[in-house]
mmCIF file of C-alpha atoms in Angstrom:
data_model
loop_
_atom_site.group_PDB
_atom_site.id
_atom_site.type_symbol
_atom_site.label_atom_id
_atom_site.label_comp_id
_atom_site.label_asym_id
_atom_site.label_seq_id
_atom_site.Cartn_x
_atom_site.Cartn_y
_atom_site.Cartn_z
ATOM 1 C CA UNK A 1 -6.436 1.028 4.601
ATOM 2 C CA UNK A 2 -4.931 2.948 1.742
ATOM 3 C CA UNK A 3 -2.118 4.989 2.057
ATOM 4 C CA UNK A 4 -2.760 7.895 0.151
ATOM 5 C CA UNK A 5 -0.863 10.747 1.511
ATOM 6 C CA UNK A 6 2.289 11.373 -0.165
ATOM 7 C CA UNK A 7 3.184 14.365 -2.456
ATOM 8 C CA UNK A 8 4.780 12.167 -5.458
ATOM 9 C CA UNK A 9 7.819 14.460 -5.654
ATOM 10 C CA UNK A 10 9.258 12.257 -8.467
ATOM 11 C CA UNK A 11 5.830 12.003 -10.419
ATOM 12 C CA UNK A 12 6.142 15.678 -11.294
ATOM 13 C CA UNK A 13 5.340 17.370 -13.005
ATOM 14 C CA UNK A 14 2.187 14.425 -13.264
ATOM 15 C CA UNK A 15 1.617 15.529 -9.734
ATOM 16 C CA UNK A 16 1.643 19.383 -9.692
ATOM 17 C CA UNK A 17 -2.249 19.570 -9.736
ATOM 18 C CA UNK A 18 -3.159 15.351 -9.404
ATOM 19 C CA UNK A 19 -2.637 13.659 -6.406
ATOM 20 C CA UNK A 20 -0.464 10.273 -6.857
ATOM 21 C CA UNK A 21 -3.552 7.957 -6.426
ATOM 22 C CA UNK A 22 -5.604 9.523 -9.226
ATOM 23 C CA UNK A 23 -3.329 9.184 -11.844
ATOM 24 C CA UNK A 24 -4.384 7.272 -14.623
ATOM 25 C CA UNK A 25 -3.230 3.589 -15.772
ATOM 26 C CA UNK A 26 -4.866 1.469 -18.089
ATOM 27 C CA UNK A 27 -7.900 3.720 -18.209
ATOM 28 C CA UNK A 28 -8.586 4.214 -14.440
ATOM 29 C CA UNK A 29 -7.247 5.824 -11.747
ATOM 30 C CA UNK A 30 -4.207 3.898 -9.550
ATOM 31 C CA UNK A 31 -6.800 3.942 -6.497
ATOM 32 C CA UNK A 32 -9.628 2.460 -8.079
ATOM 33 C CA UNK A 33 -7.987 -0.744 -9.622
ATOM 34 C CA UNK A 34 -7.367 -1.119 -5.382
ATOM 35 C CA UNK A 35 -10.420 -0.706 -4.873
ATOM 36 C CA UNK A 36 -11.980 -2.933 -7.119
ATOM 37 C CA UNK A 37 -9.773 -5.415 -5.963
ATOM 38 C CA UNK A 38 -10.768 -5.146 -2.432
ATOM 39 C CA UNK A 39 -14.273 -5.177 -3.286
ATOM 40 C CA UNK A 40 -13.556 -8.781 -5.252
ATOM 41 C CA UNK A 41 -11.913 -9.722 -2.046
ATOM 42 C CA UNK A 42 -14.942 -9.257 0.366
ATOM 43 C CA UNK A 43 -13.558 -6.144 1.537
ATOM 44 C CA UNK A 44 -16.644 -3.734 2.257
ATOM 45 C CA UNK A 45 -14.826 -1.032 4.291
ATOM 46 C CA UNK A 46 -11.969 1.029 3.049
ATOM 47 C CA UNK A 47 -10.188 4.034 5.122
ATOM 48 C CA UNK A 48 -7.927 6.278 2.900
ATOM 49 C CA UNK A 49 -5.662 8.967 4.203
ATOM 50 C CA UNK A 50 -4.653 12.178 2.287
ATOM 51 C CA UNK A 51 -2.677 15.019 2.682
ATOM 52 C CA UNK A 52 -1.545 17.152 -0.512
ATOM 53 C CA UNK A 53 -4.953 17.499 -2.738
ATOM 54 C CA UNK A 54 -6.617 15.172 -0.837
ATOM 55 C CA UNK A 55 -9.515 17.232 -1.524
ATOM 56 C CA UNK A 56 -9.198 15.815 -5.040
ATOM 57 C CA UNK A 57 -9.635 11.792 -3.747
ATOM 58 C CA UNK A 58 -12.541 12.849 -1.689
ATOM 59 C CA UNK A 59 -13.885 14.433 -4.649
ATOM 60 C CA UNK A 60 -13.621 11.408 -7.023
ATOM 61 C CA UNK A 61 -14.219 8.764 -4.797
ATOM 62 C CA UNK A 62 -17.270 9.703 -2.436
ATOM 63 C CA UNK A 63 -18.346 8.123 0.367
ATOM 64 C CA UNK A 64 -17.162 4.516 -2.227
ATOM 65 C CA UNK A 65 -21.079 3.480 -3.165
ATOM 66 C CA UNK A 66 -20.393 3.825 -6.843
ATOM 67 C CA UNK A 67 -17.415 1.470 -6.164
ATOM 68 C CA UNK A 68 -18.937 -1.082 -3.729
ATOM 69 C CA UNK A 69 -17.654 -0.278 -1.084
ATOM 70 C CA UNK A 70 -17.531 1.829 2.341
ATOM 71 C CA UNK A 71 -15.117 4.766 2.069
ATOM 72 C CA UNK A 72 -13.783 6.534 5.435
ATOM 73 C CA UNK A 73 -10.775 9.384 5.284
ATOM 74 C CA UNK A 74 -8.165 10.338 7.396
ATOM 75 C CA UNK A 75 -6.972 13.477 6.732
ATOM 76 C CA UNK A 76 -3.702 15.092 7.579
ATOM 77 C CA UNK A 77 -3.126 19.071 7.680
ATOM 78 C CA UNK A 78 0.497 17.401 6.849
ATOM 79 C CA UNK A 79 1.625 13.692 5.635
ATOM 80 C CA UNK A 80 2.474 11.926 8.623
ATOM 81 C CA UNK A 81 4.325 9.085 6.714
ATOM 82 C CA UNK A 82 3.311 5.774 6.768
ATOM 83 C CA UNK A 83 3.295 4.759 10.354
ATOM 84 C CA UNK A 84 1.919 8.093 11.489
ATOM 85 C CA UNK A 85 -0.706 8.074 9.090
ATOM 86 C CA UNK A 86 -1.446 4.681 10.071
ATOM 87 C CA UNK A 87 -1.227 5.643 13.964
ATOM 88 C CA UNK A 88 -3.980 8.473 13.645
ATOM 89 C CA UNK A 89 -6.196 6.030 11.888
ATOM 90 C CA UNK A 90 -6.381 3.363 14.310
ATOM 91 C CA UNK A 91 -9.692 4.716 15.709
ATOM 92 C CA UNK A 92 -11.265 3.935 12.505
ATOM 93 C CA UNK A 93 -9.134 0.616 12.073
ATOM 94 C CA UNK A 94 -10.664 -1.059 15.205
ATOM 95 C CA UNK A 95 -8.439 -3.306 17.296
ATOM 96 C CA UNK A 96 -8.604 -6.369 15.036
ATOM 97 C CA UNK A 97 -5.599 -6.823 11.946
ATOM 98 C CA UNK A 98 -6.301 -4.685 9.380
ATOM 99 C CA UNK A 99 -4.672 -4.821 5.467
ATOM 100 C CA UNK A 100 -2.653 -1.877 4.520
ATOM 101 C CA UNK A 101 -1.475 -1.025 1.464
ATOM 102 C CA UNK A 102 0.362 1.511 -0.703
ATOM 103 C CA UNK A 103 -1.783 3.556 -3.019
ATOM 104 C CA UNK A 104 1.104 4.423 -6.151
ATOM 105 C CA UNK A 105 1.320 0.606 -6.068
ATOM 106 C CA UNK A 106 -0.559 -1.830 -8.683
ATOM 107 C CA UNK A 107 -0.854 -5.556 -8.289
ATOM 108 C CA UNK A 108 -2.994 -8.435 -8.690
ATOM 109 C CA UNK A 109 -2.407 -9.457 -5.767
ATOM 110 C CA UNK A 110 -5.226 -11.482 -4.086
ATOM 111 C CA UNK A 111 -6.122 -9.332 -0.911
ATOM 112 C CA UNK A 112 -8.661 -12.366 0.032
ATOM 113 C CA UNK A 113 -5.946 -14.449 2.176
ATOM 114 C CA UNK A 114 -4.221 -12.219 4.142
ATOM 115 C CA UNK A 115 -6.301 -11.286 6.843
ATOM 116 C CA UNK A 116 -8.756 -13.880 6.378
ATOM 117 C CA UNK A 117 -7.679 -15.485 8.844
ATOM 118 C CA UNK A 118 -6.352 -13.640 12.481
ATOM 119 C CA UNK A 119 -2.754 -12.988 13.067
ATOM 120 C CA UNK A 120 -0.777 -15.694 14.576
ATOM 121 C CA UNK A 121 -0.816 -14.256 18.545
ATOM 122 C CA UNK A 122 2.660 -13.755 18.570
ATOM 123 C CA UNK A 123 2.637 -11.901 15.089
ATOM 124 C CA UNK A 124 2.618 -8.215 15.247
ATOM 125 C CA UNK A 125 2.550 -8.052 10.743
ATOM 126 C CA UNK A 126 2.744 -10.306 7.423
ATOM 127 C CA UNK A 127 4.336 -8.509 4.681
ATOM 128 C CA UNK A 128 3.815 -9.369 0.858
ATOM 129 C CA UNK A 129 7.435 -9.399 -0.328
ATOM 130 C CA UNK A 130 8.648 -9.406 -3.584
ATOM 131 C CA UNK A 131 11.508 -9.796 -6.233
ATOM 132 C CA UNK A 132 13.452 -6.823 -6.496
ATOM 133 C CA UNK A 133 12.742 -4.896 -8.981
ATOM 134 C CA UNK A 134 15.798 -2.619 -11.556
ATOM 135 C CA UNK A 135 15.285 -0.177 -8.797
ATOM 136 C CA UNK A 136 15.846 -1.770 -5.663
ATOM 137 C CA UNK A 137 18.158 -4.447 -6.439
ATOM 138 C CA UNK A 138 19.527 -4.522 -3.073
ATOM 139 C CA UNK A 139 16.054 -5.506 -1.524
ATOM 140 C CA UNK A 140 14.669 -4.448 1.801
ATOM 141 C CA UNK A 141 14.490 -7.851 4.152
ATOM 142 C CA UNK A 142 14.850 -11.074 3.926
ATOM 143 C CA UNK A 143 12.585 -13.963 4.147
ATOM 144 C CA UNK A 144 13.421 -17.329 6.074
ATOM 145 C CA UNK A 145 10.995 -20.254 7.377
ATOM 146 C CA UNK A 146 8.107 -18.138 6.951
ATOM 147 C CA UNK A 147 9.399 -15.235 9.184
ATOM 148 C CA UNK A 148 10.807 -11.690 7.854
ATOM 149 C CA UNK A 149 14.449 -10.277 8.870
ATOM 150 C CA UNK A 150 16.159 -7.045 8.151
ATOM 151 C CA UNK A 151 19.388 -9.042 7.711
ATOM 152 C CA UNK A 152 20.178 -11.780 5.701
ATOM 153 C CA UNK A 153 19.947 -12.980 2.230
ATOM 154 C CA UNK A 154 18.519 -13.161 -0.286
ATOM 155 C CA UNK A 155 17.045 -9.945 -0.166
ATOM 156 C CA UNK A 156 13.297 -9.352 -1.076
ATOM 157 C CA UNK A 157 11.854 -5.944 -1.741
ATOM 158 C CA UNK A 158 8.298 -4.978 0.664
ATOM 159 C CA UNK A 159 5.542 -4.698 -1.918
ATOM 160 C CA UNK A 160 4.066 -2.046 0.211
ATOM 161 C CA UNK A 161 0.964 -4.570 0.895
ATOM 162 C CA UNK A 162 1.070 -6.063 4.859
ATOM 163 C CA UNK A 163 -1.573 -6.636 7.609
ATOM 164 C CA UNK A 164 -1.042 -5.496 10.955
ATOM 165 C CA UNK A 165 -1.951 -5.772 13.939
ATOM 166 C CA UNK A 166 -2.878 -2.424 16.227
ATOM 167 C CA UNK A 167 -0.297 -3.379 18.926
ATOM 168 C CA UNK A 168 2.480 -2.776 16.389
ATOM 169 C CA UNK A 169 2.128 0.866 16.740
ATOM 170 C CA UNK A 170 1.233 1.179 20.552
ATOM 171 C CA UNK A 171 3.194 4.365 21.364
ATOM 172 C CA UNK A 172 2.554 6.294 18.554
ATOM 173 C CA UNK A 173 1.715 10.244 18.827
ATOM 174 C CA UNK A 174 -0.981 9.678 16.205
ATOM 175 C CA UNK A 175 0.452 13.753 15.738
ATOM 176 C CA UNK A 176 3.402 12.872 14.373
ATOM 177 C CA UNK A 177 5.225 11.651 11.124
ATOM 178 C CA UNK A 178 6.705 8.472 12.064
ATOM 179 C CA UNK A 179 8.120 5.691 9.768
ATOM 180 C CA UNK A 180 7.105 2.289 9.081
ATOM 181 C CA UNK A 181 10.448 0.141 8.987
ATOM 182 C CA UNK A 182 11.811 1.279 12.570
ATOM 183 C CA UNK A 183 8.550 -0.363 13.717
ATOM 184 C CA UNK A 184 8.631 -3.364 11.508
ATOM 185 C CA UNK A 185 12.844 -3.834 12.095
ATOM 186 C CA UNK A 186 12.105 -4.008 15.976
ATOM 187 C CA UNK A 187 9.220 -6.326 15.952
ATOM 188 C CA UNK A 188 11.713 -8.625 13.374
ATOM 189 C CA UNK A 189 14.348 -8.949 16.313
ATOM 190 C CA UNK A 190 11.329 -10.508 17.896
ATOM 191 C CA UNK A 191 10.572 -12.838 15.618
ATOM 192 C CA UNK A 192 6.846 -11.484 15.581
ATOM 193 C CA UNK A 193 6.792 -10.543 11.707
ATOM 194 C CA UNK A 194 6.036 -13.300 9.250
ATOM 195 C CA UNK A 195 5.854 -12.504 5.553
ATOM 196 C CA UNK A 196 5.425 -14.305 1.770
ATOM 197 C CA UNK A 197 7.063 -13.954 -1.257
ATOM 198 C CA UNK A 198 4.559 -12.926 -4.253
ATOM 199 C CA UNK A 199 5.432 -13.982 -8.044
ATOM 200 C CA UNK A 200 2.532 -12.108 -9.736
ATOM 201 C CA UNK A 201 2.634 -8.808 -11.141
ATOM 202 C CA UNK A 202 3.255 -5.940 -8.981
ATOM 203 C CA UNK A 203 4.342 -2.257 -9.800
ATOM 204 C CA UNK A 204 5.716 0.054 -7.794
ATOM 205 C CA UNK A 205 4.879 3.940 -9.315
ATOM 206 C CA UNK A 206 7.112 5.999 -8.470
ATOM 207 C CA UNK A 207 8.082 7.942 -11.815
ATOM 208 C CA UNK A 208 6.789 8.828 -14.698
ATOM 209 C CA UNK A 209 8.247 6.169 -16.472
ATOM 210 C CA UNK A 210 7.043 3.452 -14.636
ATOM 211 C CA UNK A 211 3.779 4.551 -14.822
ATOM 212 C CA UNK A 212 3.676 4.868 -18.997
ATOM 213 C CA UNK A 213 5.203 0.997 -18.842
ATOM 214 C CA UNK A 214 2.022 -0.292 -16.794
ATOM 215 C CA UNK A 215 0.024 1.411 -18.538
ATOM 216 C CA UNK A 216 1.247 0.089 -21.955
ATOM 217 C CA UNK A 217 1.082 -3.275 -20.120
ATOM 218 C CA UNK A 218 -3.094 -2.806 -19.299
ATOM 219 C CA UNK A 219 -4.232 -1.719 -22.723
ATOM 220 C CA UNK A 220 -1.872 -4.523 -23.959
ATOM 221 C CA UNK A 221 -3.817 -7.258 -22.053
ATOM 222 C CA UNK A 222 -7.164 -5.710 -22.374
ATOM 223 C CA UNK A 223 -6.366 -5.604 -26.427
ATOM 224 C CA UNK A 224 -5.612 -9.488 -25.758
ATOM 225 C CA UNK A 225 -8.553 -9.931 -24.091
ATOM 226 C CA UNK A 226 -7.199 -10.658 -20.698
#
């Protein structure tokens, strides 16, 4: 699943009439290089859910064929944050883990491992962590023997990328907005989230700025043939 459904209130004015997901880095759209990178990953089946111009991603994207791969929405007459969006998507999700991950992010991540292999039965998620960035320097959890904590140090930052398993939202009105980290903090208490730490490149888009620095960073590589 991609989360696609915010309103990108610190992109604007980028996002007055574009939807986060379609803005442009390195020559293609933020949602594609996901995509593409899900189809390298033996992914064939994506579900993407939208809110504000939604409209738009249906628009570009299609029902994924020209991409490779199976495209299913989730609409929402309004953004039901991440957990809720998640929640009203679980019919399409199945009852198997399922990756998840934030569409104004970019990474080369390798999706392949994650869920290749099922959920340990106690494990309600596995979150890709990562350094903090200049604008998160506190972090968000930390990571210890292989498990994820909302206390402790040192402090990691989510990447936005995790797989999950259904149960984790059990409860949910799939109605209503509800957030990700009170879910993720409780099932941490249980020990039942595990989690990595990724060194590769990841971005996190959330203004303007950030988004002219990756994409200086793509048409550097592709000019050096990366």
């Amino acid at each position: 699943m991609i989360l696609a459904a915010g309103r990108g209130e610190r992109m604007r004015p980028l996002t007055d009439r574009t939807p986060k997901p379609l803005l442009v880095a390195g020559g293609k759209p933020l949602i594609v290089w996901h995509l593409q990178r899900l189809v390298a990953a033996g992914f064939r089946r994506v579900v993407i859910n939208h809110a504000y111009l939604g409209a738009q991603i249906e628009a570009y994207l299609g029902n994924g064929a020209d991409f490779g791969i199976e495209i299913e929405y989730s609409p929402e007459e309004t953004a039901l944050e991440t957990a809720g969006g998640i929640a009203h998507a679980l019919p399409m999700l199945g009852d198997e883990p399922f990756l998840v991950v934030n569409g104004d992010v970019w990474t080369d991540y390798d999706f392949a491992p994650i869920c290749s292999s099922d959920l340990a039965a106690e494990r309600l998620a596995h979150l890709v962590l990562v350094a903090n960035p200049h604008h998160n320097l506190k972090g968000d959890f930390a990571l210890k023997d292989g498990l994820v904590q909302s206390e402790g140090t040192p402090r990691l930052t989510f990447s936005g990328i995790g797989c999950y398993h259904p149960a984790l939202f059990a409860g949910l009105d799939p109605e209503q907005p509800a957030k990700l980290a009170p879910l993720l903090r409780s099932a941490m208490q249980q020990g039942r989230v595990s989690g990595e730490c990724y060194a590769g490149l990841w971005y996190d888009i959330g203004t303007p700025a950030r988004l002219q620095e990756l994409d200086a960073m793509l048409f550097d590589d592709m000019r050096n043939g990366h």
